[in-house]
PDB file of C-alpha atoms in Angstrom:
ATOM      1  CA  UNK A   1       0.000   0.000   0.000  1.00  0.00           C
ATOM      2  CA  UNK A   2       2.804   2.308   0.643  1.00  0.00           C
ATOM      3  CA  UNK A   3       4.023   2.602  -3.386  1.00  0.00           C
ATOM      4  CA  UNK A   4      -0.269   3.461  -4.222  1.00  0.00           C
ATOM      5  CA  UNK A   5      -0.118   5.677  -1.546  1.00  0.00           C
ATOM      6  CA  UNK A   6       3.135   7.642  -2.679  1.00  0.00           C
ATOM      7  CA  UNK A   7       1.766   7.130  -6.565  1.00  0.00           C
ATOM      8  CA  UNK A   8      -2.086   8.846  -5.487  1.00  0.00           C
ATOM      9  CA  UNK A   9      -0.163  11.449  -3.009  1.00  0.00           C
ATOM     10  CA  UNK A  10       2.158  12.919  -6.147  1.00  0.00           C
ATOM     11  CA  UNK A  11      -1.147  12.934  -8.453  1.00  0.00           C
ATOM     12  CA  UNK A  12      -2.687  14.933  -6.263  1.00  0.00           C
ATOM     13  CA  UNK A  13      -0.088  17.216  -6.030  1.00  0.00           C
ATOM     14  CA  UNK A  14       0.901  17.838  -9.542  1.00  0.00           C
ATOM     15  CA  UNK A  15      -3.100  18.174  -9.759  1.00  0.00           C
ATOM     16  CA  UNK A  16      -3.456  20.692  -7.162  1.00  0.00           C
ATOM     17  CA  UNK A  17      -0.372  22.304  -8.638  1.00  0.00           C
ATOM     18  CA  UNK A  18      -1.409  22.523 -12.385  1.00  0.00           C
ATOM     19  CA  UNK A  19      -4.946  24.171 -10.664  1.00  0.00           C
ATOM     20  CA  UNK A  20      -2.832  26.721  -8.695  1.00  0.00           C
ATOM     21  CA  UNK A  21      -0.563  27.131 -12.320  1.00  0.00           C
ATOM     22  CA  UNK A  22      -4.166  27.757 -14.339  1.00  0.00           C
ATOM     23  CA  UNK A  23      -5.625  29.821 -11.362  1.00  0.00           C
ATOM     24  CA  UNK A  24      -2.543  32.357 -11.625  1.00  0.00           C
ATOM     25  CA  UNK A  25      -2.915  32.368 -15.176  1.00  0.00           C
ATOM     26  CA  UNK A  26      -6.346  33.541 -15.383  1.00  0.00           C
ATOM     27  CA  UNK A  27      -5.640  35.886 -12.321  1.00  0.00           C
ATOM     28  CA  UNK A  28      -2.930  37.087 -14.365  1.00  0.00           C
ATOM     29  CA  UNK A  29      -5.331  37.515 -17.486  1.00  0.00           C
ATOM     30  CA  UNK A  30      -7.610  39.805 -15.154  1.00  0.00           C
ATOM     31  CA  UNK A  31      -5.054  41.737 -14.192  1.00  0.00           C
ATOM     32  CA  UNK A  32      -4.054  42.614 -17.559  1.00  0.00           C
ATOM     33  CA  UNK A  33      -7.677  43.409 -18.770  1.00  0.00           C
ATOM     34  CA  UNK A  34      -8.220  45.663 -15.582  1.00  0.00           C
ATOM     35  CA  UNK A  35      -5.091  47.364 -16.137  1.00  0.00           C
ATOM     36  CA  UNK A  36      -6.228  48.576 -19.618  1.00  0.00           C
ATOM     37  CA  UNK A  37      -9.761  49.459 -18.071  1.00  0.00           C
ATOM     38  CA  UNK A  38      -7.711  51.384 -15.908  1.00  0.00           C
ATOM     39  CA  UNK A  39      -5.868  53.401 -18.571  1.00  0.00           C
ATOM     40  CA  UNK A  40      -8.591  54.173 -20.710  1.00  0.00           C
ATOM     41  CA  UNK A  41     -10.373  55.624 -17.686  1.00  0.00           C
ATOM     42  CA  UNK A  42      -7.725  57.715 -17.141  1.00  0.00           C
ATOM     43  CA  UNK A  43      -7.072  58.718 -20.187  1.00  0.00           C
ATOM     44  CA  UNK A  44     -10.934  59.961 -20.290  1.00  0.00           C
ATOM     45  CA  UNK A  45     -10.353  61.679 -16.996  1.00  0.00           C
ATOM     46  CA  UNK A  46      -7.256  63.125 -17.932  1.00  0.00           C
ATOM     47  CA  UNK A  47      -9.364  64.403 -21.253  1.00  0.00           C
ATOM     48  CA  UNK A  48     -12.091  65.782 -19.334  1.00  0.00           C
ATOM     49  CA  UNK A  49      -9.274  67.989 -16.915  1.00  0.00           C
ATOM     50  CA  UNK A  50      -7.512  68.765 -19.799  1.00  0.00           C
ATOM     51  CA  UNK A  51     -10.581  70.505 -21.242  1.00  0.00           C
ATOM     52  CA  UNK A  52     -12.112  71.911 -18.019  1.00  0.00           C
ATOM     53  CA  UNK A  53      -8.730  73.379 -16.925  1.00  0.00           C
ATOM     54  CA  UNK A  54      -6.660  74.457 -20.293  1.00  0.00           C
ATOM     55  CA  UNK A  55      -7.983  78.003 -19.338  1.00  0.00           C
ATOM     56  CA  UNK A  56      -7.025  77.981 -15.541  1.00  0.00           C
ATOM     57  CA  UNK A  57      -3.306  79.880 -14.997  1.00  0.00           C
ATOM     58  CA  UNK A  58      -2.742  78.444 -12.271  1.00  0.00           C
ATOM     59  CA  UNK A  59      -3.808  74.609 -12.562  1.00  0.00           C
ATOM     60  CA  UNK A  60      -1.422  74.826 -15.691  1.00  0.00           C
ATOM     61  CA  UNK A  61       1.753  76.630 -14.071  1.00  0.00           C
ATOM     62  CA  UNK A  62       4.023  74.018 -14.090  1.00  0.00           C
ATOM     63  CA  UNK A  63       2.071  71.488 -16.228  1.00  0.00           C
ATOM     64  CA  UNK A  64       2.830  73.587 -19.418  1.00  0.00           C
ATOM     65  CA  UNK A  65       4.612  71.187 -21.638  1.00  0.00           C
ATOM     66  CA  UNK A  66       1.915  68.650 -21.283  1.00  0.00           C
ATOM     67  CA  UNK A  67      -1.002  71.363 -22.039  1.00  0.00           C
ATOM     68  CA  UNK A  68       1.200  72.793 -24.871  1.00  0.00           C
ATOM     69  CA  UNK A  69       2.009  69.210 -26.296  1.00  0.00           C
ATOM     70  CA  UNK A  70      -2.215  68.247 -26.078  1.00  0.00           C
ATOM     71  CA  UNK A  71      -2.572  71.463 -27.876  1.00  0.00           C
ATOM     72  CA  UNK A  72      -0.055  70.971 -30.512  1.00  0.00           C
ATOM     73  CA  UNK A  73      -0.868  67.047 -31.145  1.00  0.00           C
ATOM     74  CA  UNK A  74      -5.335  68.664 -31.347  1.00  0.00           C
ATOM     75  CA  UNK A  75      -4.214  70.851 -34.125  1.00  0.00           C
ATOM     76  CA  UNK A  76      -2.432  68.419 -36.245  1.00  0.00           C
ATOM     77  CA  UNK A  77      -5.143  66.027 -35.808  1.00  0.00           C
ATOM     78  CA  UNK A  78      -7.419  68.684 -37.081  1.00  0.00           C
ATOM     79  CA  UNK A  79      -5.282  69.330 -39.702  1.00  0.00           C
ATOM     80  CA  UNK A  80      -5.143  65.765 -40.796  1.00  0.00           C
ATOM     81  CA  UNK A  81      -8.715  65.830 -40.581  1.00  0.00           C
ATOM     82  CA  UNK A  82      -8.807  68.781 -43.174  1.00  0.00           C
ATOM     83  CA  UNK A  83      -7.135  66.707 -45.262  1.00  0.00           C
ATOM     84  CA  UNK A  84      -9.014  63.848 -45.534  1.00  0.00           C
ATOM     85  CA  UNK A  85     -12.050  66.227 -46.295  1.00  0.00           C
ATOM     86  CA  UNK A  86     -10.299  67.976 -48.902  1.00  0.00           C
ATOM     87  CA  UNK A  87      -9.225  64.463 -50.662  1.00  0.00           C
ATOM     88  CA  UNK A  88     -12.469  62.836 -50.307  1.00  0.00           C
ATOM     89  CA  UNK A  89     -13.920  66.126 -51.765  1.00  0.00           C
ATOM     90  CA  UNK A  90     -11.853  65.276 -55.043  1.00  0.00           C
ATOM     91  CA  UNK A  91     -12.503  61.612 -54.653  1.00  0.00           C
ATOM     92  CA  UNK A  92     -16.503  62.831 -55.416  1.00  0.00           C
ATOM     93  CA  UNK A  93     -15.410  65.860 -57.864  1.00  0.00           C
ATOM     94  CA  UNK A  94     -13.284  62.964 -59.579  1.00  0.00           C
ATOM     95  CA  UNK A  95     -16.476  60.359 -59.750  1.00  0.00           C
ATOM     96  CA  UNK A  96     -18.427  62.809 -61.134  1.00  0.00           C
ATOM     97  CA  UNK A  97     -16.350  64.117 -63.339  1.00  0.00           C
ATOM     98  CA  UNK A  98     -16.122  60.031 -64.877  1.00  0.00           C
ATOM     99  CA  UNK A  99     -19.504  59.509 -64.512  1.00  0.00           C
ATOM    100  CA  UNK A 100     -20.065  61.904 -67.826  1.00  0.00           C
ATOM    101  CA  UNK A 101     -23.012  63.270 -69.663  1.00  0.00           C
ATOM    102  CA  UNK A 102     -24.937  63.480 -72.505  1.00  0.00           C
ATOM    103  CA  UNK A 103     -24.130  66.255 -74.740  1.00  0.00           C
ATOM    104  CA  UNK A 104     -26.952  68.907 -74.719  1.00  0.00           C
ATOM    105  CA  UNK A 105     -26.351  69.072 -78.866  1.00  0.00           C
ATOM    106  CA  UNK A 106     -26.227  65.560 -80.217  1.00  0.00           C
ATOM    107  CA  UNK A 107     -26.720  63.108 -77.049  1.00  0.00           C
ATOM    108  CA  UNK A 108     -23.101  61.740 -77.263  1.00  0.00           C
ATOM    109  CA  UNK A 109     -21.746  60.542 -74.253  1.00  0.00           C
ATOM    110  CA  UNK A 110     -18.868  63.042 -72.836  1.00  0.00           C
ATOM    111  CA  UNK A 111     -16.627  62.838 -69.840  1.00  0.00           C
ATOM    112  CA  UNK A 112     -15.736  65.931 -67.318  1.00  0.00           C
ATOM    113  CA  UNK A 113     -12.221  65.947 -69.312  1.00  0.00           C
ATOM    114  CA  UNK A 114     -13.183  66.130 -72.557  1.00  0.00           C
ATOM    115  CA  UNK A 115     -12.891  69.721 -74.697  1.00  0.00           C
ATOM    116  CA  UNK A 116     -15.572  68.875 -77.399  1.00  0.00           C
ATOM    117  CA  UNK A 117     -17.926  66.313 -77.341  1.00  0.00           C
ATOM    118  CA  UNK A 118     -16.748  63.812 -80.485  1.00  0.00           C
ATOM    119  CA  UNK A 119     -20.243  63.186 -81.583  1.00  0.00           C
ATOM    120  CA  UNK A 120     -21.111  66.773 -83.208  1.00  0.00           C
ATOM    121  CA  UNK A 121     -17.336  69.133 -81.980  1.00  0.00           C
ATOM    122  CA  UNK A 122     -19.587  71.534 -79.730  1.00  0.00           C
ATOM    123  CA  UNK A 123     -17.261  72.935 -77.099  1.00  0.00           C
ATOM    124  CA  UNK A 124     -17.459  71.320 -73.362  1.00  0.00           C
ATOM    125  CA  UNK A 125     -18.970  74.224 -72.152  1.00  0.00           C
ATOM    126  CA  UNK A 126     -22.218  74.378 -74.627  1.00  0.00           C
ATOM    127  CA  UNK A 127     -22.396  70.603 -74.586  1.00  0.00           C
ATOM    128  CA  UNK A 128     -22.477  70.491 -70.966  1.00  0.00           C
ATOM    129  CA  UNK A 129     -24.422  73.610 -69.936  1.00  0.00           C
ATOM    130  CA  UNK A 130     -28.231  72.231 -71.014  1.00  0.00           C
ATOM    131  CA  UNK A 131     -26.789  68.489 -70.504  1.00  0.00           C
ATOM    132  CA  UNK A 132     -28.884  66.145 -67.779  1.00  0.00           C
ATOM    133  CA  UNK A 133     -26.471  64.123 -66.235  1.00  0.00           C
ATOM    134  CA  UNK A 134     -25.665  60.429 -68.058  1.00  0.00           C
ATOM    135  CA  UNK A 135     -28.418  57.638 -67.153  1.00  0.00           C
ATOM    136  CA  UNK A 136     -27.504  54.074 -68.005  1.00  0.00           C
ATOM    137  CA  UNK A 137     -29.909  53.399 -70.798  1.00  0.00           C
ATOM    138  CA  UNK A 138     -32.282  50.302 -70.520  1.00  0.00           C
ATOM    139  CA  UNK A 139     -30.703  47.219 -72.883  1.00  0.00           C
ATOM    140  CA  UNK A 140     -32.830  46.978 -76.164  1.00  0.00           C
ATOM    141  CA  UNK A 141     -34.899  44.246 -76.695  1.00  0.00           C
ATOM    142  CA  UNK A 142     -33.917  40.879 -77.726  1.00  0.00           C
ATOM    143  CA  UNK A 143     -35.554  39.742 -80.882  1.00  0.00           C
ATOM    144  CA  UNK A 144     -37.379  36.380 -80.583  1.00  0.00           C
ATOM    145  CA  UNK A 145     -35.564  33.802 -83.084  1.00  0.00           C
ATOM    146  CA  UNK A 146     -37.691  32.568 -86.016  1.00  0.00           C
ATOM    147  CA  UNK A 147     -40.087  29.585 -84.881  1.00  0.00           C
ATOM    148  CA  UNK A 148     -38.870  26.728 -86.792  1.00  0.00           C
ATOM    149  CA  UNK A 149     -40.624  25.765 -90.044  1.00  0.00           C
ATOM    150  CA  UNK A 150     -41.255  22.431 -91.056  1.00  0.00           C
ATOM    151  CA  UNK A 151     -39.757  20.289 -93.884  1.00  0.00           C
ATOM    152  CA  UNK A 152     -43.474  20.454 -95.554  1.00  0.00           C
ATOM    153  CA  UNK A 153     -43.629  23.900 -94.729  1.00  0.00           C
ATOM    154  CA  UNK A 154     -40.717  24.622 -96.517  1.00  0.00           C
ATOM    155  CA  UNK A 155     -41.180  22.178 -99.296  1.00  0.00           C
ATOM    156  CA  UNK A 156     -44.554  24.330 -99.923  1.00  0.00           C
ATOM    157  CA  UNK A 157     -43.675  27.729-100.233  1.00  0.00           C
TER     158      UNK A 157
END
């Protein structure tokens, strides 16, 4: 009984050892996911003094490199921001530029970069001016093919 005993008695151990080991690890986990709770709530409360005390003399004095650096980092972020308006505005001056039109004159198709419209040589600016924009016309119908005849038919005519 002694070697059973011995055999159970390290089972248990490396048992109740690989449950402390998985315990730890999931404590561990937690602690990791709380510590990034904890930063983002500090980084909100930190935003929210930043804003309520920007204008305060004397809650900046000797904080001024931080409030300068917030300052500097909120106006190239808005200037980033300007950016990406101004390319998204070309992005849509671009797509309709391709999209095209009709030419007021003859109904040829033109794009925003042609000069004359290549169906009847009027000038951008008259061809476009009366134009509606370009709407994808419906496909033409599909003629039926010829119903098959018979031999007698044929024979007969």
């Amino acid at each position: 009984m002694g070697f059973l005993d011995n055999v159970t008695s390290a089972v248990n151990r490396g048992t109740a050892a690989a449950g402390r080991g998985a315990d730890k690890i999931k404590l561990n986990a937690r602690i990791g996911e709380l510590n990034k709770q904890r930063q983002g709530l500090a980084a909100q409360l930190g935003a929210s003094l930043y804003e309520a005390t920007r204008n305060d003399a004397a809650l900046v004095s000797g904080r001024e490199a931080l409030y300068e650096g917030i300052a500097r980092v909120d106006a190239e972020r808005e200037e980033c921001q300007r950016q990406i308006a101004a390319i998204d505005e070309q992005a849509a001056a671009a797509a309709t530029a391709a999209a095209g039109f009709n030419c007021a004159v003859c109904g040829a198709h033109m794009t925003g970069a042609d000069l004359f419209c290549s169906g009847c040589g009027a000038p951008a600016d008259r061809a476009r001016a009366q134009a509606a924009p370009r709407r994808p016309r419906p496909p033409a119908p599909r003629a039926r093919p010829a119903a098959r005849r018979s031999a007698r038919e044929i024979c007969s005519a």
